[in-house]
Each structure stands twice: as C-alpha cells, then as structure tokens.
Short mmCIF file of C-alpha atoms in Angstrom, two decimals:
data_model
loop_
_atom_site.label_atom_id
_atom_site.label_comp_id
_atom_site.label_asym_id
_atom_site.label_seq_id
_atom_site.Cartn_x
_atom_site.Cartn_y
_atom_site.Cartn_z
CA UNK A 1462 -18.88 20.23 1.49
CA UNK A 1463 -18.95 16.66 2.67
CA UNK A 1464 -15.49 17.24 4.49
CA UNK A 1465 -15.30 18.87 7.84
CA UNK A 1466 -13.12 18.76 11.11
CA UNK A 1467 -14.05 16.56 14.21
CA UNK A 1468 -13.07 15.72 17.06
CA UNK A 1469 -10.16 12.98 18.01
CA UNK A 1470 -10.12 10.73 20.89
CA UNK A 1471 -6.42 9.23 21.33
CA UNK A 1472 -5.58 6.06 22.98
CA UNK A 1473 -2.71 4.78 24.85
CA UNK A 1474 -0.48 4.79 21.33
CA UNK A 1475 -1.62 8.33 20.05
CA UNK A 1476 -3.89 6.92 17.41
CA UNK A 1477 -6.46 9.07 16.34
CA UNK A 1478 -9.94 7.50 17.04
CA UNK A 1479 -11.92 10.18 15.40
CA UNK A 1480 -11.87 11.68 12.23
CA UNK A 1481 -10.73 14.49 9.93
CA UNK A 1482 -12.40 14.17 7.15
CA UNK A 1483 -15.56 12.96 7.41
CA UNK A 1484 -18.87 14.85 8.97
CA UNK A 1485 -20.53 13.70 11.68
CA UNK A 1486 -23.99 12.22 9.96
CA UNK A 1487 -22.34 10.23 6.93
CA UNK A 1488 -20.36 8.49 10.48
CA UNK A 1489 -23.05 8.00 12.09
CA UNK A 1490 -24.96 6.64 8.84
CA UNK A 1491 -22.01 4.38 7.81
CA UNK A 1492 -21.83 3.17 11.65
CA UNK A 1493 -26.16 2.02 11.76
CA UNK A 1494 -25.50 0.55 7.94
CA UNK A 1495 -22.39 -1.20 8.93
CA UNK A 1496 -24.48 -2.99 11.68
CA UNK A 1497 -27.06 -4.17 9.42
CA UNK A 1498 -25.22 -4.99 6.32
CA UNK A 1499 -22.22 -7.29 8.03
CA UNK A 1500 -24.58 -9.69 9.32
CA UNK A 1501 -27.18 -9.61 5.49
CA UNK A 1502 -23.61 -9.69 3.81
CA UNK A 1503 -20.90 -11.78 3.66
CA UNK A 1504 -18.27 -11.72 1.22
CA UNK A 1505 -17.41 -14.78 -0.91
CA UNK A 1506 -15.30 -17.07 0.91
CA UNK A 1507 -11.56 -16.54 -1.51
CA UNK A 1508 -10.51 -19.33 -3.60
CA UNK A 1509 -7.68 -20.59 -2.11
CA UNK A 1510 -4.54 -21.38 -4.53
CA UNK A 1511 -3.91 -25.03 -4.94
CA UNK A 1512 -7.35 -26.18 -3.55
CA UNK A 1513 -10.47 -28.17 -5.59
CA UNK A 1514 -11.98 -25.11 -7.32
CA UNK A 1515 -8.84 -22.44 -7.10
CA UNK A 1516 -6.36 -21.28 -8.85
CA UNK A 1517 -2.88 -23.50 -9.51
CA UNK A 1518 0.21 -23.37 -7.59
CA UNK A 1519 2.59 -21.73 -10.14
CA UNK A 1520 5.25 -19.99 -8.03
CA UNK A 1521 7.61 -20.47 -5.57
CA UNK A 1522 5.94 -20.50 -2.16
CA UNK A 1523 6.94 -21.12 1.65
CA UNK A 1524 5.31 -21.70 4.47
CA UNK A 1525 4.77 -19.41 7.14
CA UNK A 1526 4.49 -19.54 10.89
CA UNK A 1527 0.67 -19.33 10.49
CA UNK A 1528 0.10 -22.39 8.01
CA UNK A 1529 -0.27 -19.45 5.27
CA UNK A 1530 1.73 -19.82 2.45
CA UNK A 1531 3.27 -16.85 0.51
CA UNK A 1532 4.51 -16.65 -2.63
CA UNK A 1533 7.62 -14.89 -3.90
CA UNK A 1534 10.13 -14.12 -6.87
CA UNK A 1535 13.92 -13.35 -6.47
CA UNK A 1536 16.11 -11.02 -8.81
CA UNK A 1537 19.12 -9.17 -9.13
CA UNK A 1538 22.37 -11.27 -8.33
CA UNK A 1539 22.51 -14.53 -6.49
CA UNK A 1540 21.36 -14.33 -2.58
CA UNK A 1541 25.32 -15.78 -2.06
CA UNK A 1542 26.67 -13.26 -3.80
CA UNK A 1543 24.56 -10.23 -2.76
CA UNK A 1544 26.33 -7.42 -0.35
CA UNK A 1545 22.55 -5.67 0.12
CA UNK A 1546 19.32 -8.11 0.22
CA UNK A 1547 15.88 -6.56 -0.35
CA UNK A 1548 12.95 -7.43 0.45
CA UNK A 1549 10.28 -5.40 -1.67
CA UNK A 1550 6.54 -4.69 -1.20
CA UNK A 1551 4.43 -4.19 -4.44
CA UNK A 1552 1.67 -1.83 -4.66
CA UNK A 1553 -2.21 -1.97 -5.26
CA UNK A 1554 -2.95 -4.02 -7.63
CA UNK A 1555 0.92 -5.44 -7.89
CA UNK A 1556 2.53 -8.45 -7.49
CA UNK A 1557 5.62 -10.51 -6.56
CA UNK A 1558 7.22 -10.20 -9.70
CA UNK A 1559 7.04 -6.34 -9.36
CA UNK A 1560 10.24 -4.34 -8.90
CA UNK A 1561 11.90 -0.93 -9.03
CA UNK A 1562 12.95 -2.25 -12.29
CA UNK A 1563 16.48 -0.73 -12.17
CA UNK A 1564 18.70 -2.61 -14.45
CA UNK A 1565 20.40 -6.02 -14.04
CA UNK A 1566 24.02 -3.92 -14.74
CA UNK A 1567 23.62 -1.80 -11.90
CA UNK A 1568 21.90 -4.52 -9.43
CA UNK A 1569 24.77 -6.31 -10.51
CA UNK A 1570 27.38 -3.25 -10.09
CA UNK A 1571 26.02 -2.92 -6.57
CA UNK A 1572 25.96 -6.68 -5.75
CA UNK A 1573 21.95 -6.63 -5.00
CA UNK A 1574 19.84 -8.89 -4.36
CA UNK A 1575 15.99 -8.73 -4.11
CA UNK A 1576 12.98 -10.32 -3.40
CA UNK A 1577 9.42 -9.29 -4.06
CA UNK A 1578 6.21 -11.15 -2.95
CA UNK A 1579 2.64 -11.78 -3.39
CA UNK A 1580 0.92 -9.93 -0.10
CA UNK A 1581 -1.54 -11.59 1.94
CA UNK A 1582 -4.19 -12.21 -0.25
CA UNK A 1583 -3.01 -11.27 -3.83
CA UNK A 1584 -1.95 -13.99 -6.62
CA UNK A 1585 -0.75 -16.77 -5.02
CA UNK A 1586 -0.42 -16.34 -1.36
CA UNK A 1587 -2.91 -17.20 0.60
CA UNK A 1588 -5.55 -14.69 2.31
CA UNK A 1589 -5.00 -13.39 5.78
CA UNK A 1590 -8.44 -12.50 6.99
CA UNK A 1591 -6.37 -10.59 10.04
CA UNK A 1592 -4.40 -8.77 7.90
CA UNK A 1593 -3.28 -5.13 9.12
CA UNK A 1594 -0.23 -3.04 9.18
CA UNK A 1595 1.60 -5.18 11.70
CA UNK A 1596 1.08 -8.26 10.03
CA UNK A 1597 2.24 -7.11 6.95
CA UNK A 1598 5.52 -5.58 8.37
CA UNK A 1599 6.08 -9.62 10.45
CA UNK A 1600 5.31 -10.95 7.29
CA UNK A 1601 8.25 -9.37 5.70
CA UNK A 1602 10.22 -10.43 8.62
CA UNK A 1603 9.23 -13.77 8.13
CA UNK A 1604 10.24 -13.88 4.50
CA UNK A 1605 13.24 -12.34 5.32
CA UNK A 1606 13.94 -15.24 7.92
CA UNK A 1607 12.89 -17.88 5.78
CA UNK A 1608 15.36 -17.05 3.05
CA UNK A 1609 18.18 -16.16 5.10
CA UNK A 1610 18.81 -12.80 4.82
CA UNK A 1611 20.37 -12.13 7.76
CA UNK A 1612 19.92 -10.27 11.15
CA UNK A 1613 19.77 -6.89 9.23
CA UNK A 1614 17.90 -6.38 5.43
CA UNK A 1615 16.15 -3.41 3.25
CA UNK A 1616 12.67 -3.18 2.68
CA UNK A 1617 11.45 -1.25 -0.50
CA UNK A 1618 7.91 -0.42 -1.23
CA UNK A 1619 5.70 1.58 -3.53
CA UNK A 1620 2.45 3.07 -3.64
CA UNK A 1621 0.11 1.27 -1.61
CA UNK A 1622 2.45 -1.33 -0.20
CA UNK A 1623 4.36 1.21 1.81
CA UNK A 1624 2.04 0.27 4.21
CA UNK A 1625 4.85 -2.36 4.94
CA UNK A 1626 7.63 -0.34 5.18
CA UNK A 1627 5.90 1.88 7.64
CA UNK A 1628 5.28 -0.85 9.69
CA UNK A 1629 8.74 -2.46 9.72
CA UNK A 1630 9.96 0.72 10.78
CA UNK A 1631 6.93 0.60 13.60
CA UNK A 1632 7.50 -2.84 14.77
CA UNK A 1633 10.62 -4.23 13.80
CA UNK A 1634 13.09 -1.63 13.37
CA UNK A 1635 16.43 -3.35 14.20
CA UNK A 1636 16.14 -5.62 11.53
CA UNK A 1637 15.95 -2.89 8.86
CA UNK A 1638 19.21 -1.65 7.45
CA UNK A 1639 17.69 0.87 5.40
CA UNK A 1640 14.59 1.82 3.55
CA UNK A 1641 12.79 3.16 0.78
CA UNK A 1642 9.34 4.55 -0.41
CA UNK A 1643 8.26 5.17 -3.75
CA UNK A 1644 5.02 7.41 -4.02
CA UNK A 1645 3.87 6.07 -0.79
CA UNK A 1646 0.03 6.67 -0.48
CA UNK A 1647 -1.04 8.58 2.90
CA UNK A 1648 -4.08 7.76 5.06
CA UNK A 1649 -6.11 10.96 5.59
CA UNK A 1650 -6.88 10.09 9.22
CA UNK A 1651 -3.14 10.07 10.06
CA UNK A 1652 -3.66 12.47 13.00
CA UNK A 1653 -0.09 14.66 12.36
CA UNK A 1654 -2.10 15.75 9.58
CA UNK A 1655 -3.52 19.29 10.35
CA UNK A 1656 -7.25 18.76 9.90
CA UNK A 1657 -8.07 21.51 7.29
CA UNK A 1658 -4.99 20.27 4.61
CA UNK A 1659 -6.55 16.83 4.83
CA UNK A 1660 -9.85 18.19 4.28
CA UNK A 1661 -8.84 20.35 1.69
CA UNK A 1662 -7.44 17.42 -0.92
CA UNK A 1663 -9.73 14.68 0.37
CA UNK A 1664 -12.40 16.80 -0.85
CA UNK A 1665 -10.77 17.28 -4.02
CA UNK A 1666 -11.11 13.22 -5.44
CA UNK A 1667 -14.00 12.04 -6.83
CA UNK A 1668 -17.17 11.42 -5.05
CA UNK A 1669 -16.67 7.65 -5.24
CA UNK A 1670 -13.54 7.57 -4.13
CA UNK A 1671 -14.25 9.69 -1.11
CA UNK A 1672 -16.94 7.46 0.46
CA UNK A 1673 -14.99 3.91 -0.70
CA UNK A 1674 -12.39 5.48 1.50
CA UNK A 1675 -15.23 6.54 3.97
CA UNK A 1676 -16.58 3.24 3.86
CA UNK A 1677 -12.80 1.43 4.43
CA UNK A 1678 -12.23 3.95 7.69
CA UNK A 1679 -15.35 3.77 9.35
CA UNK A 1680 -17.80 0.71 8.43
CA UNK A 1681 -15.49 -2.02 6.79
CA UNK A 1682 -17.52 -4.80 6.99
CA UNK A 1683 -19.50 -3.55 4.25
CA UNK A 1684 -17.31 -2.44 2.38
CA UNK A 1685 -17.11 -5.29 -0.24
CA UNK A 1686 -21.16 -4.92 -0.60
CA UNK A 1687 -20.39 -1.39 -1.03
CA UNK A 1688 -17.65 -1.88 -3.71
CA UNK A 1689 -19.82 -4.27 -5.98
CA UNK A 1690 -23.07 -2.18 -5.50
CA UNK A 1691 -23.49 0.26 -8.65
CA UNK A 1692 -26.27 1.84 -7.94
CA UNK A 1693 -23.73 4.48 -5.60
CA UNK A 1694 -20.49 5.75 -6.97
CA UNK A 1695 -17.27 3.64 -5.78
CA UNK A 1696 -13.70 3.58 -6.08
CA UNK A 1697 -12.16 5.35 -9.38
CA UNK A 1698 -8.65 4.00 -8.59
CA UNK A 1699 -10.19 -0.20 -8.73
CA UNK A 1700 -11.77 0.94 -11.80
CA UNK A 1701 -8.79 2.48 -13.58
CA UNK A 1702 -10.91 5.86 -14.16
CA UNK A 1703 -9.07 8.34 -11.73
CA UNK A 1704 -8.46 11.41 -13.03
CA UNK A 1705 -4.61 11.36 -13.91
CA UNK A 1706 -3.30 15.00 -14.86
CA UNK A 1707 0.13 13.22 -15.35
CA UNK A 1708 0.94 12.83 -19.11
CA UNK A 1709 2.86 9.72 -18.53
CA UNK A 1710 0.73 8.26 -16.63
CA UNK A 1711 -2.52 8.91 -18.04
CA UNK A 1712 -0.47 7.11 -21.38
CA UNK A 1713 0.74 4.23 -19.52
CA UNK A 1714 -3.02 3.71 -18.56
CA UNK A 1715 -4.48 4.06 -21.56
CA UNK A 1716 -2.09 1.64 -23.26
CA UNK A 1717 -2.61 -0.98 -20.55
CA UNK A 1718 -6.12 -0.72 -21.12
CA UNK A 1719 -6.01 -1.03 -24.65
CA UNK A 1720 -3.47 -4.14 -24.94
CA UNK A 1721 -5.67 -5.51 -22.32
CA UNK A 1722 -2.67 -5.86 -19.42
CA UNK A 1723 -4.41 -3.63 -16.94
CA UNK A 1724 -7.32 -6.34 -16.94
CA UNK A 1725 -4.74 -9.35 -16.76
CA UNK A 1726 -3.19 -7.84 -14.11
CA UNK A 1727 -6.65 -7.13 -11.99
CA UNK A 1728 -7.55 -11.30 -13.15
CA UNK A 1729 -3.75 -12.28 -11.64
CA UNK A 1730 -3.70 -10.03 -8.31
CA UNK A 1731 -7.26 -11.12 -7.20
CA UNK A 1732 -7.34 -14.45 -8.62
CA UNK A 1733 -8.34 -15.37 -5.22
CA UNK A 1734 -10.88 -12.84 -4.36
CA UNK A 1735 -11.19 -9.39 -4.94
CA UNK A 1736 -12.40 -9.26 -1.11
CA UNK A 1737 -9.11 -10.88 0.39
CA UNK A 1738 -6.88 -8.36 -1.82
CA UNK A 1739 -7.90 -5.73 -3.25
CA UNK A 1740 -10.96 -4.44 -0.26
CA UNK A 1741 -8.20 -5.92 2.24
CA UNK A 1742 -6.10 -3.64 0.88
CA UNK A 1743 -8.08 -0.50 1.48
CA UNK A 1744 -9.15 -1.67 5.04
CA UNK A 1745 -5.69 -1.48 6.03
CA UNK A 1746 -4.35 1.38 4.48
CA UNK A 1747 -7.22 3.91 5.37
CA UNK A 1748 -8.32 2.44 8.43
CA UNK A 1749 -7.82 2.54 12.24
CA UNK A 1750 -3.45 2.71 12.48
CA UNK A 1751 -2.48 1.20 16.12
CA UNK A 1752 0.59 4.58 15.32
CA UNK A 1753 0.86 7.54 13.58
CA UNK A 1754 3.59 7.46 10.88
CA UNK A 1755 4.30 11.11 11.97
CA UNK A 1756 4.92 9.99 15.46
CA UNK A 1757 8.23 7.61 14.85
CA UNK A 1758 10.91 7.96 16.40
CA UNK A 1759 13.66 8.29 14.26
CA UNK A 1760 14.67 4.58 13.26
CA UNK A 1761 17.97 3.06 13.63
CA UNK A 1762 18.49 3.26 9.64
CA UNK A 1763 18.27 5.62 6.22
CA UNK A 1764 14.85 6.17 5.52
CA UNK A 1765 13.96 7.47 1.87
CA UNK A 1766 10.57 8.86 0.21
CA UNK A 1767 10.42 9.12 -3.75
CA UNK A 1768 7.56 11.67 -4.96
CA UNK A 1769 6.19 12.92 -8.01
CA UNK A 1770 4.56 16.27 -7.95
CA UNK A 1771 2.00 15.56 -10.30
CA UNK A 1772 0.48 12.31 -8.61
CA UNK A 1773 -3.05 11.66 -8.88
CA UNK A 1774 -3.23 9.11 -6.91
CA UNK A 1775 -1.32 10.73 -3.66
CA UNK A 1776 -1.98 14.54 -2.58
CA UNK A 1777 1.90 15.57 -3.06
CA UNK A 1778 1.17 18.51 -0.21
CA UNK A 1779 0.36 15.90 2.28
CA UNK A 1780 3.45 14.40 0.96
CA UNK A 1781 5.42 17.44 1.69
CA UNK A 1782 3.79 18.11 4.99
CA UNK A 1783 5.12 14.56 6.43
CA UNK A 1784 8.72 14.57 5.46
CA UNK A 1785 8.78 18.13 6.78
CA UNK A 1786 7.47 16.42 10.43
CA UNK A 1787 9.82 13.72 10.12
CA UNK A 1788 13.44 15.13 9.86
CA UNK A 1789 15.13 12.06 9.30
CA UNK A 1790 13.08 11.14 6.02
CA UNK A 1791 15.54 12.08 3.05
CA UNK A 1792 12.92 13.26 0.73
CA UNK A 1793 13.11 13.40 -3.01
CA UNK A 1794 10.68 15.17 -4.94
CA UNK A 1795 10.34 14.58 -8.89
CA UNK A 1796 9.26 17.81 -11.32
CA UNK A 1797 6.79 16.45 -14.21
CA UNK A 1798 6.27 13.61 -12.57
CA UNK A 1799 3.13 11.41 -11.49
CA UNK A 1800 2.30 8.43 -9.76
CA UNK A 1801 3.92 5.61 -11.58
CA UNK A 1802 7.24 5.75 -10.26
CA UNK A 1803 8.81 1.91 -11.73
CA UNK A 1804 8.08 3.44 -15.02
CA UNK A 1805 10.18 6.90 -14.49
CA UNK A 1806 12.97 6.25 -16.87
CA UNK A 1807 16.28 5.80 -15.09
CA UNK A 1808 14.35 6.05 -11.71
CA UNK A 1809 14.77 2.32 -10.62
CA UNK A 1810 18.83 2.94 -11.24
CA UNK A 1811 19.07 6.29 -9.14
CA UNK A 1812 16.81 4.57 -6.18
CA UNK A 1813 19.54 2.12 -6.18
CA UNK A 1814 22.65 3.99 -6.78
CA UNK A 1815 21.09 6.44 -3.48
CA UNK A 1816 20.59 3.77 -1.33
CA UNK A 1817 23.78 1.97 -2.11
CA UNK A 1818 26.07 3.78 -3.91
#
C-alpha cells in the first residue's frame, strides 16, 4: 500500500503542509531527486505565439496587466444585450472556444452572454511561469475588466479549470454574482479531507497516475523530466488511457481517438509547450493551496457543483464529502453519468436554466 496517513503542519492560512496520501520514504525520495534533477533539467523554454519560431496569432487576444497576452472567444448574445455575462474556465486539455454548450435558443431566452479563454499557457495565450490558483482567479478578473463586464459577473468552470472558480471565490469574491462547477476535480491534499477517504481512492488510480500526482505535490521541478521519461509509469489521464467505467465516456474517447480530434486537440492546447500547460496544469491543481476549499466562508453569491457518479476522472465520494462540508454549495449529482459533463445531453441547457432561470 503506497498510501498512508501523515502528519500536517498548518500555516497562518490553514493550509496543509504535509500530506495524506503519500508515505514518508517516496517524500523523502521525491524531495533528494527533486534537488538533483531541477538543476540537470530544465524544461524547454515554450514557444511563444506570434514570435520567430512559434505558433501564429489566430485569435482574439488582449493584453494584460503583466505584458501577457490572453486569448479569448465570446458566445451567446451580444455583450450589449446580455442581462448575465460569463466568464468560463475550460478544463485540462480545453480551450477558449470550450463551453457548456447549452443551446444558442436558450442563451438567447436568458439573454447570456459568455466568454471562454485560453489559460495561461494553453493555445494562444501566453505562458505564466508563476501561474497558481490566485493568478488564475485575477486573471479572470482581468478579463472580466478588460471587456467590461461590470462590477459583478459569473464564472463557470469544468473539470480541471475549477481551479479558477475556487479561487475567485478565495480572492475576489465580491465581484462574483454567481457560480458554477462542472465535475470539478479535487486535490487529495485538501486537508478537510479525512485522511483515510483520500487514501482510500487515491490508491485506487493507476500506478502512474498516483506518482505524476506525487511528483506535481511534492517535487515539481521535475516533474516535466518525470512526465517524458518512459522508463517509469506516468500520467494515464495526458495519455488518454484512464480507465473510464462510464459508457459514454469511454465512447466519446474512443471516437476522438479514432477521428484523430483527441490528438488535434493535445497539438492546439500545448502548441506552446506541453511544460507551460499541460505540467503547469497539474502543479497547480495538486500542489501546495495557500486555502482549503473546505475552509470558505460562505461567499456573497450562489455557488453550484455538477457531478456524475460514474466519473473516472474525479472520486465522486470525495465529491460528496465536500458539498456535505460546505452547506452553501447547491449540489447536483447525475445517475449514469461520468466525467464529460459538456457532452451530457441537455446538460449545458439545465446548467443555464438553474443558474438563471
């Protein structure tokens, strides 16, 4: 059993410093190789969108505070016309023009407007090499700003990018008028998580994807190396070989892999790097949290969590066990359902209609 319980040191914020699911040695291991591999390792420098070498400039970008720029792709009715603006956060592997693809009729019906964007580092915005939970959440600020949304806007994400949402509700909750996740993946060192439940389903995922996540937590700086080695088993989820029990989604997989779509869309979101989105991604989301998502205070706005109970990507227990902590999170569990929520018939409509209707 590679999983055990240890002990957590908390600082000033209540974020765990220790860990719940990983033993002592492999720590101590991934601590020594960290060390030596961050300074025989570097990843490849990203290749920067408009620049001699990278990819073109194909989308609408602005400029942010920063100098980055960040790209983005507006649907639903005209921003002048809209009575609730969105700003939405795609997931792992995602992009701007993803959605929760309810239909134009009822975006229309509802007068809503939304805008999705490339996050740091995927398709064509450019890499933040700072990139963490707080910046993501000011970054949707700062695309909210730029296009005039107004003092108050909602935030949507799924899957990975809820990392977003949770942050907006962290850092700048009085801007959010309301807010929505969609199969929102869960970092197993969240310390409101009682230590033997997030043992219990870490342990069940594949071997690889238990140490890329062990790598991401405790020894990031290696964690590209550790990614592109082969000689050790890595990630199932970058490699599109998780186990899904889901019949939809193990179909939707398939197909993508077979029309070739799944690959187009890898080629697109890390057109820049695979480092710089993709490994940034999973540095964020499982490591160090400054806050425990368990540990809000109950924000100033409707806060909604979409679930299926037969996702293989996200333990739908832990799920369970945080909207039970968190009173104020209207939860929504789907029967038959798996991880792929944007593809849930209907399901794009009814995340609307709730929010708005």
């Amino acid at each position: 059993m590679w999983v055990t319980s240890m002990p957590q040191v908390w600082d000033e914020e209540g974020a765990a410093k220790g860990s719940v699911v990983t033993p002592a040695p492999a720590t101590a291991l991934l601590g020594s190789l960290a060390g030596w591999m961050s300074r025989a390792v570097e990843p490849p420098a990203p290749r920067l969108c408009g620049t001699e070498g990278g990819p073109p400039v194909t989308a609408t970008r602005l400029r942010l505070r920063d100098g980055r720029h960040l790209a983005y792709c507006e649907s639903g009715v005209p921003k002048d016309k809209a009575r609730f603006k969105v700003v939405f956060s795609h997931g792992f592997t995602g992009s701007r023009e993803d959605s929760v693809r309810a239909s134009q009729e009822v975006a229309e019906e509802l007068g809503v407007y939304m805008v999705g964007f490339d996050r740091a580092g995927y398709g064509e915005s450019d890499p933040n090499p700072n990139r963490s939970v707080k910046s993501a959440a000011l970054d949707v600020e700062e695309l909210a700003d730029a296009l005039g949304l107004g003092p108050k806007f909602y935030v949507i994400g799924i899957s990975l990018g809820c990392h977003a949402v949770w942050g907006a509700l962290k850092y700048i909750p009085e801007r959010i008028a309301g807010a929505a996740m969609m199969a929102p993946v869960v970092n197993y060192w969240w310390p409101g998580f009682p230590a033997d439940l997030a043992a219990e389903v870490y342990n069940k995922q594949e071997v690889g994807d238990q140490w890329a996540l062990r790598v991401s937590h405790h020894a990031p700086s290696i964690l590209h190396w550790w990614m592109e080695q082969s000689w050790l088993p890595t990630s199932t989820v970058v490699a599109g070989t998780t186990p899904l029990t889901n019949k939809r989604d193990a179909e939707i997989r398939r197909n993508m892999k077979a029309d070739g779509s799944f690959q187009k869309k890898m080629d697109l979101a890390t057109q820049q790097g695979i480092h710089e989105s993709y490994y940034r991604d999973m540095m964020v989301m499982f490591g160090k949290w400054e806050f425990d998502p368990m540990s809000l205070p109950k924000p100033p706005c409707p806060v909604h969590i979409w679930q299926g109970d037969e996702d293989g990507l996200v333990p739908v227990v832990l799920q369970r066990y945080l909207a039970s902590r968190l009173s104020w999170v209207n939860y929504h569990e789907l029967p038959g359902t798996g991880h792929f929520l944007s593809a849930v018939p209907g399901l794009g409509d009814t995340v609307l209609r709730t929010i708005f209707g």
